PDB file of C-alpha atoms in Angstrom:
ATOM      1  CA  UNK F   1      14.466 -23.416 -18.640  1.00 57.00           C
ATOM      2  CA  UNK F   2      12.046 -21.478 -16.238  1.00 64.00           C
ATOM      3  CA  UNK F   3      10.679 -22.699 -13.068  1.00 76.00           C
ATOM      4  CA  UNK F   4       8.148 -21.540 -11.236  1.00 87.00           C
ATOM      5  CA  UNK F   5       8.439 -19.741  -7.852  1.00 91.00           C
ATOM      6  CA  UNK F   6       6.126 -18.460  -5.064  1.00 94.00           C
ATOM      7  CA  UNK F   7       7.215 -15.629  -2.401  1.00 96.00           C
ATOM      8  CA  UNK F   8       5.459 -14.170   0.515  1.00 96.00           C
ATOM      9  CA  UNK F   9       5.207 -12.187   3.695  1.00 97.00           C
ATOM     10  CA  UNK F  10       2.896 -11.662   6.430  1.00 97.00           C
ATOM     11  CA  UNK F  11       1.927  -8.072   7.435  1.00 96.00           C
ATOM     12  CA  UNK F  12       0.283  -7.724  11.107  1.00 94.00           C
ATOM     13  CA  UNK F  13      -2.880  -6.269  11.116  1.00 95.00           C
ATOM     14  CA  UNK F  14      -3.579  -3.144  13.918  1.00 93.00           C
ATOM     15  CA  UNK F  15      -5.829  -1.589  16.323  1.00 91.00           C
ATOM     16  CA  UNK F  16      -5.694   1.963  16.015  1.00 90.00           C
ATOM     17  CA  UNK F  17      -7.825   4.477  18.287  1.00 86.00           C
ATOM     18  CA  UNK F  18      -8.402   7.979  18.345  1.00 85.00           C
ATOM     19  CA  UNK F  19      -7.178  10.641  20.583  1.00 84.00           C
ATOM     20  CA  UNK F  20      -7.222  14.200  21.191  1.00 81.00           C
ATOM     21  CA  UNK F  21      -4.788  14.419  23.356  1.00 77.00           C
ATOM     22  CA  UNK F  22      -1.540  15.315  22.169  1.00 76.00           C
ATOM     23  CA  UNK F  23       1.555  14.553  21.165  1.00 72.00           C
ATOM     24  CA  UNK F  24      -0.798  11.384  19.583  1.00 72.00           C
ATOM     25  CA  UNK F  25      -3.546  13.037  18.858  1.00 78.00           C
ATOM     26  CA  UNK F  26      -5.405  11.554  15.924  1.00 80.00           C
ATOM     27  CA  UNK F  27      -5.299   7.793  15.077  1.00 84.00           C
ATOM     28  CA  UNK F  28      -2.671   6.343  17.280  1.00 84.00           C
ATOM     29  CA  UNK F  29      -1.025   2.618  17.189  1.00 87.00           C
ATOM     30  CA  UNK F  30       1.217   1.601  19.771  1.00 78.00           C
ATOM     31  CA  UNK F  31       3.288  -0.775  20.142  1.00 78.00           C
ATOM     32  CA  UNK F  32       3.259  -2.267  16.247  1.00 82.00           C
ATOM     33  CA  UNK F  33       4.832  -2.014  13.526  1.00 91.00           C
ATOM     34  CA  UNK F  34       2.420   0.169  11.834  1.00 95.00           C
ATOM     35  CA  UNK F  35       3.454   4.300  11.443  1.00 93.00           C
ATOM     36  CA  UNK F  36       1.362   7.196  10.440  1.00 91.00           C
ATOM     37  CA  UNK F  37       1.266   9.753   8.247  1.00 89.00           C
ATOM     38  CA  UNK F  38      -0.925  12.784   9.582  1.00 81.00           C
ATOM     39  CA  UNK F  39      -3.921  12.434  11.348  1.00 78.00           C
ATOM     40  CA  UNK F  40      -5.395   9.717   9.230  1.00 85.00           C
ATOM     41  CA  UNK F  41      -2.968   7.385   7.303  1.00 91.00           C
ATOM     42  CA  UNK F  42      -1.631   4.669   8.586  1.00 93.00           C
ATOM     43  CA  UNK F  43       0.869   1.868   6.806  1.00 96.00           C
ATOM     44  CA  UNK F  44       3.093  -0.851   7.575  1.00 96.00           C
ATOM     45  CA  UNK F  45       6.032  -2.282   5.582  1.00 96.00           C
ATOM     46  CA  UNK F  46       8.068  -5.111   4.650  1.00 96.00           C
ATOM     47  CA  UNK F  47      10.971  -6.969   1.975  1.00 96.00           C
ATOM     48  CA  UNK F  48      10.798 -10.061   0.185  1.00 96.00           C
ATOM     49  CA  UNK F  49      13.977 -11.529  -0.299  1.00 95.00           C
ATOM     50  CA  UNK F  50      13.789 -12.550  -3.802  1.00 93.00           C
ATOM     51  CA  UNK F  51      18.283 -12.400  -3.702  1.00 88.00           C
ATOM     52  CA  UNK F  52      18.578 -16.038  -3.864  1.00 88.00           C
ATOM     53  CA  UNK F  53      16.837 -16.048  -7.479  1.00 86.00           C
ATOM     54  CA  UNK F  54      18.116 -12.850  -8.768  1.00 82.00           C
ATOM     55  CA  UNK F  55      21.685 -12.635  -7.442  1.00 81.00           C
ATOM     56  CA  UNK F  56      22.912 -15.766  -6.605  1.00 83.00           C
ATOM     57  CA  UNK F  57      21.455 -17.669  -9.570  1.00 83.00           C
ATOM     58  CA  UNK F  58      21.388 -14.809 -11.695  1.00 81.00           C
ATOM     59  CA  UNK F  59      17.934 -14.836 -12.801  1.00 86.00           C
ATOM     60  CA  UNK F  60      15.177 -12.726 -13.770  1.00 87.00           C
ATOM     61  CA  UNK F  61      12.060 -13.301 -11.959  1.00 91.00           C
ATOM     62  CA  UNK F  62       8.884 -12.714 -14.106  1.00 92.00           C
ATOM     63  CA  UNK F  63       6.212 -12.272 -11.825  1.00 94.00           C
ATOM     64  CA  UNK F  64       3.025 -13.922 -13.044  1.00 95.00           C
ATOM     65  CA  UNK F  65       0.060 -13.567 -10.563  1.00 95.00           C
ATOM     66  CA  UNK F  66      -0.211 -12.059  -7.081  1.00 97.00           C
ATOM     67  CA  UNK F  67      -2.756 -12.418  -4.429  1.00 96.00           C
ATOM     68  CA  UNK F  68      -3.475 -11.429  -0.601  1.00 97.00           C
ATOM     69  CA  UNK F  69      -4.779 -13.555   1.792  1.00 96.00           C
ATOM     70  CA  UNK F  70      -7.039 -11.790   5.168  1.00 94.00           C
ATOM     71  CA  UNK F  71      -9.869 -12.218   7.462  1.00 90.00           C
ATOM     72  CA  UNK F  72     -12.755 -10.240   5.641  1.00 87.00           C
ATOM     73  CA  UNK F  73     -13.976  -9.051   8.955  1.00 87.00           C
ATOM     74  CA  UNK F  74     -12.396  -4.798   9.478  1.00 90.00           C
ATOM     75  CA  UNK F  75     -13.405  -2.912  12.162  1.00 86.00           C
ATOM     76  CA  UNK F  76     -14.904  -0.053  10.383  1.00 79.00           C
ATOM     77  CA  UNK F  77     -15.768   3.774  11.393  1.00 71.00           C
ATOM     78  CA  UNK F  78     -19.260   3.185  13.008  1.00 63.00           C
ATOM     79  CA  UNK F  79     -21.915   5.804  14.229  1.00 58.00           C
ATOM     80  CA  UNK F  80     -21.218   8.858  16.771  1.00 56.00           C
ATOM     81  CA  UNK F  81     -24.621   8.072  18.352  1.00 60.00           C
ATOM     82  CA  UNK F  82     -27.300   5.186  18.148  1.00 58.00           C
ATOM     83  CA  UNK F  83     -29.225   5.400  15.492  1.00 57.00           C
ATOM     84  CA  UNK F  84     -26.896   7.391  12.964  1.00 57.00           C
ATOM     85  CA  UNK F  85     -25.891   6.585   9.908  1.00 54.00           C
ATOM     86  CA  UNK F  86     -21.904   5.572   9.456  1.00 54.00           C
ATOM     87  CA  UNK F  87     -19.605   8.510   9.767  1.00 64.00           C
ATOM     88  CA  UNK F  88     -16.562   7.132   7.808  1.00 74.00           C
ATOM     89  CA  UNK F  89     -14.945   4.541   5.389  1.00 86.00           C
ATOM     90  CA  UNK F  90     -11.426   2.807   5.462  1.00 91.00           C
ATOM     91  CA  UNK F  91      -9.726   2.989   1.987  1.00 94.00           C
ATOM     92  CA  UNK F  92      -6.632   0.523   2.029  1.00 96.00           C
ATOM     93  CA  UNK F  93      -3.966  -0.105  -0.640  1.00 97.00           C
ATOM     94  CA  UNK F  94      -1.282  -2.606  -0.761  1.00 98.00           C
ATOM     95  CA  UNK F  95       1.050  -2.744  -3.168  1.00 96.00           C
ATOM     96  CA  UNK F  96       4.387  -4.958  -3.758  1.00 97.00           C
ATOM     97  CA  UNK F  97       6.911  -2.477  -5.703  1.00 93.00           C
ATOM     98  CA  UNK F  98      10.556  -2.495  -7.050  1.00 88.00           C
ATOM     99  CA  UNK F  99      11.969  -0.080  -5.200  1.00 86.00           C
ATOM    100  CA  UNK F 100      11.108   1.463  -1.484  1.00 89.00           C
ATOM    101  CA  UNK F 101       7.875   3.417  -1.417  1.00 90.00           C
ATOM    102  CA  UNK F 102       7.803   6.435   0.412  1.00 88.00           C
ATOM    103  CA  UNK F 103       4.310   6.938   1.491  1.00 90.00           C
ATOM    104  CA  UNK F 104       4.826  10.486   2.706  1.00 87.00           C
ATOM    105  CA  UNK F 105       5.916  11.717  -0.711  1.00 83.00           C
ATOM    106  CA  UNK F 106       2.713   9.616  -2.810  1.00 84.00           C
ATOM    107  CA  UNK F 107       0.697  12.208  -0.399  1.00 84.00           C
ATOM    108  CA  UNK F 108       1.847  14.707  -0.889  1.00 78.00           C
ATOM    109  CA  UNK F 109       1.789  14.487  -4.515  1.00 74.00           C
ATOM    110  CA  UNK F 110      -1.512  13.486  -4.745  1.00 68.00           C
ATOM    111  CA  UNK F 111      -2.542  16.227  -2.445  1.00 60.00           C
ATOM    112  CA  UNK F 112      -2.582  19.191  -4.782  1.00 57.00           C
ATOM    113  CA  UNK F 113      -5.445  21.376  -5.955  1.00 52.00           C
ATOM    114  CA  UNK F 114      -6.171  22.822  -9.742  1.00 54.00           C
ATOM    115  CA  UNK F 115      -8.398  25.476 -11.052  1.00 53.00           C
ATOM    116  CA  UNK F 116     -11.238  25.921 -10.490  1.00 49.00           C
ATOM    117  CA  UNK F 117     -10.471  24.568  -6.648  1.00 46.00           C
ATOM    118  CA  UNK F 118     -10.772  20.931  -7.622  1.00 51.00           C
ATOM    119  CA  UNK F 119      -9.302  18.781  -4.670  1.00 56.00           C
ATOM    120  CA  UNK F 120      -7.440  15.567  -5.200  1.00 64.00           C
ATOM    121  CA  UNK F 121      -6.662  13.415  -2.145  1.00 76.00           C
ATOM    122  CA  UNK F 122      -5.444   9.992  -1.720  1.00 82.00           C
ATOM    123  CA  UNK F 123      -8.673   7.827  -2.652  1.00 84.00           C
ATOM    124  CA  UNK F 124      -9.067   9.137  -6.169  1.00 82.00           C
ATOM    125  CA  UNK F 125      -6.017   7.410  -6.846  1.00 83.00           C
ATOM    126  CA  UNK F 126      -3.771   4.686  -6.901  1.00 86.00           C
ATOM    127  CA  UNK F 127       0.658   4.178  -6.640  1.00 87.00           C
ATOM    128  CA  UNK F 128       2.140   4.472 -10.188  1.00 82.00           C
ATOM    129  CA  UNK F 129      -1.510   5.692 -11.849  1.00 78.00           C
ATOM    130  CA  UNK F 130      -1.048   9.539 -11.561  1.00 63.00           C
ATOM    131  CA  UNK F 131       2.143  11.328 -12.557  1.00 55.00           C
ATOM    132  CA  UNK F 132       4.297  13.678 -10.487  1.00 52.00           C
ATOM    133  CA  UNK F 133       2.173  16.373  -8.035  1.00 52.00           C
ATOM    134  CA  UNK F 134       3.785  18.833  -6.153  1.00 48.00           C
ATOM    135  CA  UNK F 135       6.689  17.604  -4.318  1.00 49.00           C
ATOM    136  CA  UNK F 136      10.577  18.490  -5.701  1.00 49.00           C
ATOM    137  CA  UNK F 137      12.137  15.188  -5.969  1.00 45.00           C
ATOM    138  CA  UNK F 138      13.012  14.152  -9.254  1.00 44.00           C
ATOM    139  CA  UNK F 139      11.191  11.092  -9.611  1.00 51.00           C
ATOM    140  CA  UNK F 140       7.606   9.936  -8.374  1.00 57.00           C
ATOM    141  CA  UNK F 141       6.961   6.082  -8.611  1.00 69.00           C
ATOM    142  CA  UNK F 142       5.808   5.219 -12.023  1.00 76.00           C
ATOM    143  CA  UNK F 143       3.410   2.299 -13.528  1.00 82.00           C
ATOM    144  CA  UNK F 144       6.307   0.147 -14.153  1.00 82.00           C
ATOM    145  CA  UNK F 145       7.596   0.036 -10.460  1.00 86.00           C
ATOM    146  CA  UNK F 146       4.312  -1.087  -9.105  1.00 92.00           C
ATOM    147  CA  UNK F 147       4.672  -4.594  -9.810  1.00 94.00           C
ATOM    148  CA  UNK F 148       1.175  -5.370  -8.095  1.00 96.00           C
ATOM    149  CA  UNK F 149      -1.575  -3.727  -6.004  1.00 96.00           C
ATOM    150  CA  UNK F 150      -5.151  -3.393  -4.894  1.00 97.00           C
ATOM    151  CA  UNK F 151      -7.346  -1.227  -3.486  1.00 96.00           C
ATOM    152  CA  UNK F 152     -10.444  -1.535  -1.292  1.00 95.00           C
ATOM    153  CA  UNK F 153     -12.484   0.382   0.319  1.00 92.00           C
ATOM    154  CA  UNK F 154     -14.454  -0.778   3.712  1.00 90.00           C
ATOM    155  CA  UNK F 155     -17.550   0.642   4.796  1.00 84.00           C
ATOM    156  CA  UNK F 156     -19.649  -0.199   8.550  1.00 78.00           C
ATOM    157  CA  UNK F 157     -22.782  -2.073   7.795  1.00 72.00           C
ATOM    158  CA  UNK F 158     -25.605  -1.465  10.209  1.00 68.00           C
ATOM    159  CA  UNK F 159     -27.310  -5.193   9.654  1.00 72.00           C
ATOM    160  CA  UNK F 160     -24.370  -6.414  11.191  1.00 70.00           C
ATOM    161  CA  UNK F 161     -22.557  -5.890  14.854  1.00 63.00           C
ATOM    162  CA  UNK F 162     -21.128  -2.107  15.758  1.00 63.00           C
ATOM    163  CA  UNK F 163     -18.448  -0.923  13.744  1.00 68.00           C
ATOM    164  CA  UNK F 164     -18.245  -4.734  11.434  1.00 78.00           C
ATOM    165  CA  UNK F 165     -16.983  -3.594   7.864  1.00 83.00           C
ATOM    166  CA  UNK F 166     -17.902  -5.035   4.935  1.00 83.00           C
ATOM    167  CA  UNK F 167     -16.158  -4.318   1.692  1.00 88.00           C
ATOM    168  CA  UNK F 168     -17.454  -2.684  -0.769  1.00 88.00           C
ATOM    169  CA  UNK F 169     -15.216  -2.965  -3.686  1.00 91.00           C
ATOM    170  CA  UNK F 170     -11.609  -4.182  -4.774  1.00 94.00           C
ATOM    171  CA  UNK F 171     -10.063  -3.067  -7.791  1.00 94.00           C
ATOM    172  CA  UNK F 172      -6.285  -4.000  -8.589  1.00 95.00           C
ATOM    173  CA  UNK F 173      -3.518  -2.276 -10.371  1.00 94.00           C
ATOM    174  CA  UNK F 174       0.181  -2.933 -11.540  1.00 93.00           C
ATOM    175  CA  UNK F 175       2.625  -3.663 -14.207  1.00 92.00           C
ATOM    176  CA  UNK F 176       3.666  -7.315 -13.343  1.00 94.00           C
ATOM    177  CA  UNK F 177       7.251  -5.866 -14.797  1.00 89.00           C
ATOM    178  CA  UNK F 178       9.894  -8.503 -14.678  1.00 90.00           C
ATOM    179  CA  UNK F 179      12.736  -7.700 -12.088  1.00 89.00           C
ATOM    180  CA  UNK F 180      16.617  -8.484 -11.318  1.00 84.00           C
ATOM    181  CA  UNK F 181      16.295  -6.373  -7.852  1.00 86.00           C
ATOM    182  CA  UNK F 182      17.547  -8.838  -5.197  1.00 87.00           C
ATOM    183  CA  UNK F 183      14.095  -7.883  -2.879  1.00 91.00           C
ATOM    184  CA  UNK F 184      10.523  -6.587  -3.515  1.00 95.00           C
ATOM    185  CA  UNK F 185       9.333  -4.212  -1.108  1.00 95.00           C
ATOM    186  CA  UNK F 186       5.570  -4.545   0.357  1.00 97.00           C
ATOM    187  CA  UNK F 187       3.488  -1.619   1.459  1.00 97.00           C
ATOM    188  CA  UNK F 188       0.046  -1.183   3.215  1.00 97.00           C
ATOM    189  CA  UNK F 189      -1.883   2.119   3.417  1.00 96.00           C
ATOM    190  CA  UNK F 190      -4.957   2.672   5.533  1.00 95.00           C
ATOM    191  CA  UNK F 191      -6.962   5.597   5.422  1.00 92.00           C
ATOM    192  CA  UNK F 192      -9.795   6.793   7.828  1.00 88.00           C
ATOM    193  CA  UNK F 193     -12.178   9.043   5.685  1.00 83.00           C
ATOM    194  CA  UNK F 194     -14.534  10.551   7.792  1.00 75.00           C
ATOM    195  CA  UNK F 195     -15.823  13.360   5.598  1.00 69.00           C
ATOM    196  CA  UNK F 196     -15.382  16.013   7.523  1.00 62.00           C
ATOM    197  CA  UNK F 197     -16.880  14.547  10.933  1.00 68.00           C
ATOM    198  CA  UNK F 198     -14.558  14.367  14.298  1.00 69.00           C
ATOM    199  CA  UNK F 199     -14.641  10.653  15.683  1.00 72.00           C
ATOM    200  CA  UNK F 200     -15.596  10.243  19.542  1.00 73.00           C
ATOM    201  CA  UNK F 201     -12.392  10.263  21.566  1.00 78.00           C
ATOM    202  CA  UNK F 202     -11.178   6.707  22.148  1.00 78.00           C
ATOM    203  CA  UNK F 203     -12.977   5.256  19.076  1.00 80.00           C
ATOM    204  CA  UNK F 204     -11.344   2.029  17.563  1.00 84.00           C
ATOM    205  CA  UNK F 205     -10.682   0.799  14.714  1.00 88.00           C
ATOM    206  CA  UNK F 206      -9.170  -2.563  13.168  1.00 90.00           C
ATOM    207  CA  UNK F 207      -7.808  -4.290  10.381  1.00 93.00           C
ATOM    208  CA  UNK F 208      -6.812  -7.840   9.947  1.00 94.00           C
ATOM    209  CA  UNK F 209      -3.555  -9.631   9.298  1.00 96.00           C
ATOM    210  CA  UNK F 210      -2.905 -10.085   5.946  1.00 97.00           C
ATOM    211  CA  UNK F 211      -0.538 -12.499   3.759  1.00 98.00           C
ATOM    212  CA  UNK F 212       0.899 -11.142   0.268  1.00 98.00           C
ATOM    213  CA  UNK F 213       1.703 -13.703  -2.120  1.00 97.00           C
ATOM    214  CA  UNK F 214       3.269 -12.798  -5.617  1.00 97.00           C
ATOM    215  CA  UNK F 215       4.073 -16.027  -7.883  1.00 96.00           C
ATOM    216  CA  UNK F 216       6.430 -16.090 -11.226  1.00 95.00           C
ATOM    217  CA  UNK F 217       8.853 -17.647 -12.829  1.00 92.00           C
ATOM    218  CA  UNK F 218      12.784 -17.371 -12.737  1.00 86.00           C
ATOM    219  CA  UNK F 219      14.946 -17.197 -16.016  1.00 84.00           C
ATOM    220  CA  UNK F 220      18.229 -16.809 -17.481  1.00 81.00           C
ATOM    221  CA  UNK F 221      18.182 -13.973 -19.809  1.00 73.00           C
ATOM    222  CA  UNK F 222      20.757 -13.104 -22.295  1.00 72.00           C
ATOM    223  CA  UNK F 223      23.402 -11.176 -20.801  1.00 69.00           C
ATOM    224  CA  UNK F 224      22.909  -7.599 -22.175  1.00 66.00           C
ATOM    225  CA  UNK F 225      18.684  -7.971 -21.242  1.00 69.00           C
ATOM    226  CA  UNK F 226      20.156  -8.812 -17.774  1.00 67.00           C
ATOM    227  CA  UNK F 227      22.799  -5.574 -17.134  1.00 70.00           C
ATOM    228  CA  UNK F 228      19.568  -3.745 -18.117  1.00 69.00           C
ATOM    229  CA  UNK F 229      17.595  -5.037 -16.044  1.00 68.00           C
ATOM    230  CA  UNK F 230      20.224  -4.590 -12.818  1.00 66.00           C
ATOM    231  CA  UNK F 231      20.857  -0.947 -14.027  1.00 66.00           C
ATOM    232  CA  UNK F 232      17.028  -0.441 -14.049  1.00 67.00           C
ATOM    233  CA  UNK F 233      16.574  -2.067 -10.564  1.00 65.00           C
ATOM    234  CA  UNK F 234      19.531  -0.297  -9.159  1.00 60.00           C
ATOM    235  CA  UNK F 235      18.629   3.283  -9.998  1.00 61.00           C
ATOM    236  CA  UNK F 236      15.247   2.261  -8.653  1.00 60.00           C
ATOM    237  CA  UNK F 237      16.514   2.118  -5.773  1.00 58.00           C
ATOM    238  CA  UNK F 238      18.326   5.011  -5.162  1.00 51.00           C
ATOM    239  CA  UNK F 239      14.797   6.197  -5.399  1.00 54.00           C
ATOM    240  CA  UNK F 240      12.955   6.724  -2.584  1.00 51.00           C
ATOM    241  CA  UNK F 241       9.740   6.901  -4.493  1.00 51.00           C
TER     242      UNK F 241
END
């Protein structure tokens, strides 16, 4: 007999603002829990305990639907002077995975370059959607791991106050695999693309906070399905994907 379940965390949105000045120079958060990854990534992360289901009752949880809950007002790159068009966009992912997710390593693999000098970054891609780049771990996260996500990207709007973002599409990705890990892990990515343009020292930006909901269902599974299933979550996580 299955029951249905609902889990959920709450990741704090961030102001982040630009500086020139080292050792922060680039976009700098302080004070949050919110790191970055070069001069324009950001990301923030968190656990779901999910134990009780899958440990102490010995369960599987099949996950079933997922959805994220935010103000839709982001403070967006705006103009350099009046009058300009918008220098930049915000691309943000979130993603709830098996296993931790080491956003160094997905950028670096995803930052690689092929004949005829055809450049790859971050926003032409997704977690678990493009295999293995250029880093030497053994493993890169994989479709299966990636049990939901979505992407967006966030663009100013010039009809509406300085630097308001609107968004200007959403597109989600994942496997929805079912799971005996005892937690999920949550990650979310910002990136300030600004095309090549240097923001004005002291610029701002700002993103809301955001609840991540995933719902399933918990079951018993036969006994061999569930070893499998702990074997698969367990070498997940010696991972660091």
């Amino acid at each position: 007999m299955s029951r249905t379940v609902m889990f959920n965390t709450v990741l704090r949105g961030c102001t982040a603002t630009y500086t020139v000045a080292p050792p922060n120079n680039g976009w700098y958060i302080e004070g949050s829990p919110w790191d970055r990854e070069g001069n324009n990534h950001m990301y923030t992360q968190d656990v779901i305990d999910i134990g009780g289901m899958t440990t102490t009752q010995e369960e599987t949880f099949f996950p079933q639907a997922a959805t994220i809950q935010n103000s839709p007002f982001y403070s967006a790159p705006g103009v350099l002077n009046p009058g300009e068009a918008p220098y930049g966009t915000l691309f943000e992912w979130v993603l709830i995975t098996e296993s931790p997710f080491n956003v160094s390593k997905w950028i670096a693999d995803q930052n690689y370059t092929i004949p005829p000098a055809q450049v790859f970054d971050t926003q032409f891609t997704c977690p678990g959607l493009a295999p293995k780049r250029t880093t030497n771990q053994n493993e890169t996260i994989g479709f299966e791991n990636v049990l939901y996500g979505r992407v967006q990207i966030i663009s100013n709007n010039s009809s509406l106050p300085q630097q308001a973002g609107v968004v200007y599409s959403t597109e989600e990705f994942g496997s929805m695999t079912p799971t005996a890990s005892d937690r999920l892990y949550v990650t979310r990515i910002v990136k300030v693309q600004t095309y090549g343009l240097s923001p004005q020292n002291g610029f701002t930006i700002q993103v809301p906070h955001m609840r991540v909901i995933i719902v399933g269902s918990g079951k018993e599974e036969n006994d061999l399905s569930y070893i499998m299933r702990l074997r698969q979550s367990y070498k997940l996580a010696q991972d660091l994907n």
